[in-house]
């Protein structure tokens, strides 16, 4: 089987290179291109042409415009990459009878209330990023292509920069930190997203009726403040240089940390549909975060 992976060097794309490998021949591309094959999502027509040339059975699109704040000042580019390109991919996939796997976000919701949202909940994005990701989802569904669209949240990976690494760096430099405590969600590892993608894709290939939208996030919930404290105390307990005092991580409301893009306060995703449809288990968020910390900090055998 031939699989086309787009955005191969992003957090999720990198892990997909590993997780998809046992399923078939993976052609992994990024915007720069490999062997004359370029996958630049800012050129939707070229993406559709690429698909028609390569004729993959599965397209996995891990590329996206993910700069949430910058999207407020570049909405047209964010729309092209997050909505027009997935639409073009979906139309080409529909023509070929190929599957399209796409990732979306809890930022398609307005984040009111405190209940975890399922796939049928009303959307209401607060930001340009959220709007463009929602338009991408809708275009895929409307195309008639077989698809798996996974909405996920608070993605991290050992590779590249991430919130946990930033907190560790700041905790090593400063006495006090101020971190938002009224946005609630589940940090979700790129490894988990990639592994779930491979399992779900395998089942869906055998049973096309499983085509659809699924919420994919680690179990449990926390705030950015709870996440930061967990990371810092985990590192402190293992003897890493931490300057910030145990009670020095101050909880602040979102209103004290203004950003160009508004973010939902309630990022909880209900993963019941994903778990029951594919017979999968979502581990607690701490599990993957501690594994990532072990990797980043070079500890051995400390994850449970
Ligand atoms: P990353 O930002 O780590 O990776 C995105 C990738 O897309 C990068 O490799 C980037 O390349 C590539 N890309 C950007 N623009 C283009 C373009 N014009 N053409 C080709 N490639 C491009 O994102 P994640 O891995 O974290 O996200 C994966 C998916 O999950 C996305 O759909 C995202 O919207 C979704 N998601 C992410 C969340 C998060 O917290 N990160 C939360 C919820 C959902 P380059 O590095 O060269 O720019």
Coordinates of C-alpha atoms and ligand atoms in Angstrom, one line a residue:
X1 CA 0.0 0.0 0.0
X2 CA 1.2 3.5 -0.8
X3 CA 0.8 6.2 1.8
X4 CA 1.6 9.9 1.2
X5 CA 2.6 11.7 4.4
X6 CA 2.6 15.6 4.3
X7 CA 4.3 17.7 7.0
X8 CA 6.8 15.0 7.8
X9 CA 9.0 17.2 10.1
X10 CA 6.3 18.6 12.3
X11 CA 5.7 17.2 15.8
X12 CA 3.0 14.8 14.6
X13 CA 4.5 14.3 11.2
X14 CA 7.8 13.1 12.6
X15 CA 6.1 10.5 14.8
X16 CA 3.9 9.4 11.9
X17 CA 7.0 8.5 9.9
X18 CA 7.6 5.9 12.5
X19 CA 4.0 4.8 13.2
X20 CA 2.9 4.5 9.5
X21 CA 6.0 2.6 8.4
X22 CA 4.5 -0.9 9.1
X23 CA 1.4 -0.1 7.1
X24 CA 3.1 0.2 3.7
X25 CA 5.3 2.3 1.5
X26 CA 5.4 5.8 3.1
X27 CA 6.3 8.7 0.8
X28 CA 7.1 11.4 3.4
X29 CA 7.3 15.0 2.2
X30 CA 7.6 18.5 3.5
X31 CA 7.4 21.9 1.9
X32 CA 11.1 21.9 0.8
X33 CA 10.5 18.7 -1.3
X34 CA 12.4 15.5 -1.8
X35 CA 13.5 14.0 -5.1
X36 CA 11.6 16.7 -7.1
X37 CA 8.4 16.1 -5.1
X38 CA 7.3 19.3 -3.2
X39 CA 4.4 19.4 -0.8
X40 CA 3.7 23.1 -0.2
X41 CA 0.2 23.5 1.2
X42 CA 0.2 27.2 0.3
X43 CA -0.3 25.9 -3.3
X44 CA -3.5 23.8 -3.1
X45 CA -3.7 23.2 -6.8
X46 CA -0.2 21.8 -6.8
X47 CA -1.1 19.6 -3.9
X48 CA -4.0 18.1 -5.8
X49 CA -1.8 17.6 -8.8
X50 CA 0.8 15.8 -6.6
X51 CA -1.9 13.4 -5.3
X52 CA -3.1 12.7 -8.9
X53 CA 0.5 11.9 -9.9
X54 CA 1.4 9.7 -7.0
X55 CA -2.0 8.0 -6.6
X56 CA -1.6 7.0 -3.0
X57 CA -4.2 4.8 -1.3
X58 CA -3.9 7.0 1.8
X59 CA -3.0 10.7 2.3
X60 CA -2.0 11.7 5.9
X61 CA -1.9 15.5 6.2
X62 CA 0.1 16.5 9.3
X63 CA 1.1 19.9 7.8
X64 CA -0.8 22.9 9.0
X65 CA -0.5 26.6 9.7
X66 CA -0.1 26.2 13.5
X67 CA 1.1 29.7 14.6
X68 CA -2.2 30.5 16.5
X69 CA -1.4 34.2 17.3
X70 CA 0.3 34.9 14.0
X71 CA -2.8 33.7 12.1
X72 CA -4.7 36.7 13.4
X73 CA -2.6 38.9 11.1
X74 CA -2.2 36.3 8.3
X75 CA -5.7 34.9 8.0
X76 CA -5.6 34.5 4.2
X77 CA -2.4 32.3 4.4
X78 CA -3.8 30.3 7.3
X79 CA -7.0 29.8 5.3
X80 CA -5.1 28.6 2.2
X81 CA -3.0 26.1 4.3
X82 CA -5.6 24.9 6.8
X83 CA -8.7 25.0 4.6
X84 CA -8.1 25.3 0.9
X85 CA -5.3 22.8 0.8
X86 CA -7.2 20.1 2.7
X87 CA -10.1 20.8 0.4
X88 CA -8.0 20.2 -2.7
X89 CA -6.5 17.1 -1.1
X90 CA -9.9 15.8 -0.3
X91 CA -11.2 16.4 -3.9
X92 CA -8.3 14.5 -5.3
X93 CA -8.7 11.8 -2.7
X94 CA -12.4 11.4 -3.6
X95 CA -11.6 11.1 -7.3
X96 CA -9.0 8.3 -6.6
X97 CA -11.0 6.6 -3.9
X98 CA -8.2 7.3 -1.5
X99 CA -8.4 7.9 2.3
X100 CA -7.5 11.3 3.7
X101 CA -6.4 11.6 7.3
X102 CA -6.4 15.2 8.8
X103 CA -5.8 16.7 12.2
X104 CA -7.9 19.4 13.7
X105 CA -8.2 21.1 17.1
X106 CA -10.2 21.9 20.2
X107 CA -9.9 25.5 19.0
X108 CA -12.9 24.9 16.7
X109 CA -15.0 25.3 19.9
X110 CA -15.7 28.5 21.9
X111 CA -14.7 26.8 25.2
X112 CA -17.6 27.8 27.3
X113 CA -18.8 25.6 30.2
X114 CA -16.8 22.8 31.9
X115 CA -18.1 19.7 30.1
X116 CA -16.0 17.6 27.7
X117 CA -17.3 18.1 24.2
X118 CA -18.0 15.2 21.9
X119 CA -18.0 15.3 18.0
X120 CA -21.6 16.4 17.8
X121 CA -21.1 19.5 20.0
X122 CA -21.7 22.9 18.3
X123 CA -18.5 24.6 17.0
X124 CA -17.7 28.3 17.5
X125 CA -14.1 29.1 16.9
X126 CA -12.7 32.2 18.7
X127 CA -9.6 32.7 16.5
X128 CA -8.6 32.8 12.8
X129 CA -6.6 29.6 13.4
X130 CA -9.7 27.8 14.8
X131 CA -11.9 29.1 12.0
X132 CA -9.5 27.9 9.3
X133 CA -9.1 24.5 10.9
X134 CA -12.9 24.2 11.1
X135 CA -13.3 25.2 7.4
X136 CA -10.7 22.5 6.6
X137 CA -12.7 19.8 8.4
X138 CA -16.0 20.9 6.8
X139 CA -14.4 20.8 3.3
X140 CA -13.2 17.3 3.8
X141 CA -16.6 16.0 5.0
X142 CA -18.3 17.7 2.1
X143 CA -15.9 16.2 -0.5
X144 CA -17.3 12.7 -0.1
X145 CA -13.7 11.3 0.4
X146 CA -13.2 8.6 2.9
X147 CA -11.6 10.4 5.8
X148 CA -10.4 10.2 9.4
X149 CA -10.4 13.7 11.0
X150 CA -8.8 13.7 14.5
X151 CA -9.4 16.7 16.7
X152 CA -6.7 16.9 19.3
X153 CA -5.4 19.3 21.9
X154 CA -2.2 20.8 23.5
X155 CA 0.2 18.7 21.4
X156 CA 3.8 18.2 22.5
X157 CA 6.8 16.1 21.4
X158 CA 10.3 15.6 22.5
X159 CA 11.5 17.1 19.2
X160 CA 11.5 20.8 18.8
X161 CA 10.3 23.4 21.3
X162 CA 7.3 22.9 23.5
X163 CA 5.5 24.3 26.5
X164 CA 7.2 21.8 29.0
X165 CA 10.7 22.6 27.7
X166 CA 10.0 26.4 28.0
X167 CA 8.7 25.9 31.6
X168 CA 11.8 23.9 32.5
X169 CA 14.1 26.6 31.0
X170 CA 12.3 29.4 32.8
X171 CA 12.2 27.4 36.1
X172 CA 16.0 27.1 35.9
X173 CA 16.4 30.9 35.4
X174 CA 13.7 32.6 37.6
X175 CA 12.5 32.6 41.2
X176 CA 8.8 33.0 40.2
X177 CA 6.7 32.0 37.2
X178 CA 3.2 33.1 36.3
X179 CA 1.1 30.5 34.4
X180 CA -2.5 30.5 33.2
X181 CA -4.8 28.3 35.3
X182 CA -8.2 28.9 33.8
X183 CA -7.7 27.1 30.4
X184 CA -8.4 23.4 31.0
X185 CA -7.4 20.6 28.6
X186 CA -5.3 17.5 28.1
X187 CA -1.6 17.7 26.9
X188 CA -1.5 15.0 24.2
X189 CA 1.8 13.5 22.9
X190 CA 2.6 13.4 19.2
X191 CA 3.6 9.8 19.8
X192 CA 0.1 8.9 21.0
X193 CA -1.5 10.7 18.1
X194 CA 0.6 8.9 15.6
X195 CA 0.1 5.5 17.1
X196 CA -3.7 6.0 17.4
X197 CA -3.7 7.2 13.7
X198 CA -2.0 3.9 12.6
X199 CA -4.4 1.7 14.6
X200 CA -7.5 3.6 13.5
X201 CA -6.4 3.7 9.9
X202 CA -5.8 0.0 9.8
X203 CA -9.3 -0.6 11.1
X204 CA -10.9 1.9 8.8
X205 CA -9.1 0.5 5.7
X206 CA -10.9 -2.8 6.5
X207 CA -14.2 -1.2 7.3
X208 CA -14.8 2.0 5.3
X209 CA -18.0 2.8 7.4
X210 CA -15.6 4.0 10.1
X211 CA -14.9 7.1 8.0
X212 CA -15.6 10.2 10.2
X213 CA -14.6 12.8 12.8
X214 CA -13.0 11.7 16.1
X215 CA -11.8 13.4 19.2
X216 CA -8.3 12.2 20.1
X217 CA -6.7 13.4 23.4
X218 CA -4.9 11.9 26.4
X219 CA -7.1 11.0 29.4
X220 CA -7.5 13.4 32.4
X221 CA -7.3 17.1 32.5
X222 CA -5.2 20.0 33.8
X223 CA -4.6 23.7 33.4
X224 CA -1.4 25.2 31.9
X225 CA -0.5 26.0 35.5
X226 CA -1.0 22.3 36.6
X227 CA 0.9 21.1 33.6
X228 CA 3.8 23.5 34.4
X229 CA 3.9 22.5 38.0
X230 CA 3.9 18.8 37.1
X231 CA 6.8 19.2 34.8
X232 CA 8.8 21.3 37.2
X233 CA 8.2 19.1 40.3
X234 CA 9.0 16.0 38.2
X235 CA 12.4 17.5 37.2
X236 CA 13.1 18.8 40.7
X237 CA 12.5 15.3 42.2
X238 CA 15.1 14.0 39.8
X239 CA 17.8 16.5 40.8
X240 CA 17.6 18.8 37.8
X241 CA 18.6 22.4 38.3
X242 CA 15.4 24.3 39.3
X243 CA 15.5 27.8 40.7
X244 CA 11.8 28.5 41.1
X245 CA 10.5 27.8 44.6
X246 CA 7.9 25.0 45.0
X247 CA 5.2 27.6 45.6
X248 CA 6.8 30.0 43.2
X249 CA 4.6 29.0 40.2
X250 CA 1.8 31.5 40.4
X251 CA -1.6 30.8 38.9
X252 CA -3.0 33.6 36.8
X253 CA -6.2 34.1 34.8
X254 CA -6.1 34.3 31.0
X255 CA -7.1 37.9 31.3
X256 CA -3.7 38.6 32.9
X257 CA -1.9 37.2 29.8
X258 CA -3.3 38.9 26.7
X259 CA -2.5 37.4 23.3
X260 CA -3.6 38.3 19.7
X261 CA -5.7 35.1 19.4
X262 CA -8.4 34.3 21.9
X263 CA -8.2 30.7 23.2
X264 CA -11.0 28.5 24.6
X265 CA -11.1 28.2 28.4
X266 CA -12.6 24.7 28.2
X267 CA -10.5 22.5 25.8
X268 CA -11.8 19.2 27.2
X269 CA -12.5 16.7 24.4
X270 CA -14.7 13.6 25.0
X271 CA -12.9 10.7 23.4
X272 CA -15.7 8.1 23.9
X273 CA -16.4 7.7 20.2
X274 CA -12.7 7.0 19.3
X275 CA -12.2 4.6 22.1
X276 CA -15.3 2.5 21.5
X277 CA -15.2 2.6 17.7
X278 CA -11.6 1.4 17.5
X279 CA -11.3 -0.4 20.9
X280 CA -8.5 1.9 22.0
X281 CA -7.4 3.1 25.5
X282 CA -6.3 6.7 26.1
X283 CA -3.5 6.9 28.7
X284 CA -3.5 9.6 31.4
X285 CA -1.8 12.8 30.1
X286 CA 1.0 12.5 32.7
X287 CA 2.2 9.2 31.2
X288 CA 3.3 10.7 27.9
X289 CA 4.5 13.9 29.4
X290 CA 6.9 12.0 31.8
X291 CA 8.1 9.8 28.9
X292 CA 8.9 13.0 26.9
X293 CA 10.7 14.5 29.9
X294 CA 12.8 11.4 30.4
X295 CA 13.8 11.7 26.7
X296 CA 14.4 15.4 26.8
X297 CA 16.3 15.4 30.1
X298 CA 18.2 12.2 29.5
X299 CA 16.8 10.2 32.5
X300 CA 16.6 6.5 32.2
X301 CA 13.7 4.2 33.2
X302 CA 11.8 6.8 35.2
X303 CA 8.5 6.7 33.3
X304 CA 5.8 4.5 34.8
Ligands
LIG1 P1 3.8 21.6 13.9 O1 3.7 23.1 13.9 O2 4.8 20.9 14.7 O3 4.0 21.0 12.4 C1 3.3 21.6 11.3 C2 4.1 21.2 10.1 O4 3.4 21.8 8.9 C3 5.5 21.7 10.1 O5 6.4 20.7 9.7 C4 5.5 22.8 9.1 O6 6.7 23.0 8.4 C5 4.4 22.3 8.1 N1 3.9 23.4 7.3 C6 3.5 24.6 7.6 N2 3.2 25.3 6.5 C7 3.3 24.5 5.5 C8 3.2 24.6 4.0 N3 2.8 25.7 3.5 N4 3.5 23.5 3.3 C9 3.9 22.4 3.8 N5 4.1 22.2 5.1 C10 3.8 23.2 5.9 O7 2.3 21.1 14.2 P2 1.8 19.8 15.0 O8 2.6 18.6 14.6 O9 1.8 20.1 16.4 O10 0.3 19.7 14.5 C11 -0.2 18.6 13.7 C12 -1.6 18.8 13.5 O11 -2.3 18.9 14.8 C13 -2.0 20.1 12.8 O12 -3.1 19.9 11.9 C14 -2.5 21.1 13.9 O13 -3.4 22.0 13.5 C15 -3.1 20.0 14.8 N6 -3.1 20.5 16.2 C16 -2.0 20.9 16.9 C17 -2.0 21.3 18.2 C18 -0.8 21.8 18.9 O14 -0.9 22.1 20.1 N7 0.4 21.9 18.2 C19 -3.3 21.3 19.0 C20 -4.4 20.8 18.2 C21 -4.3 20.4 16.9 P3 7.7 24.1 8.8 O15 8.3 23.7 10.1 O16 8.7 24.2 7.7 O17 6.9 25.4 9.0

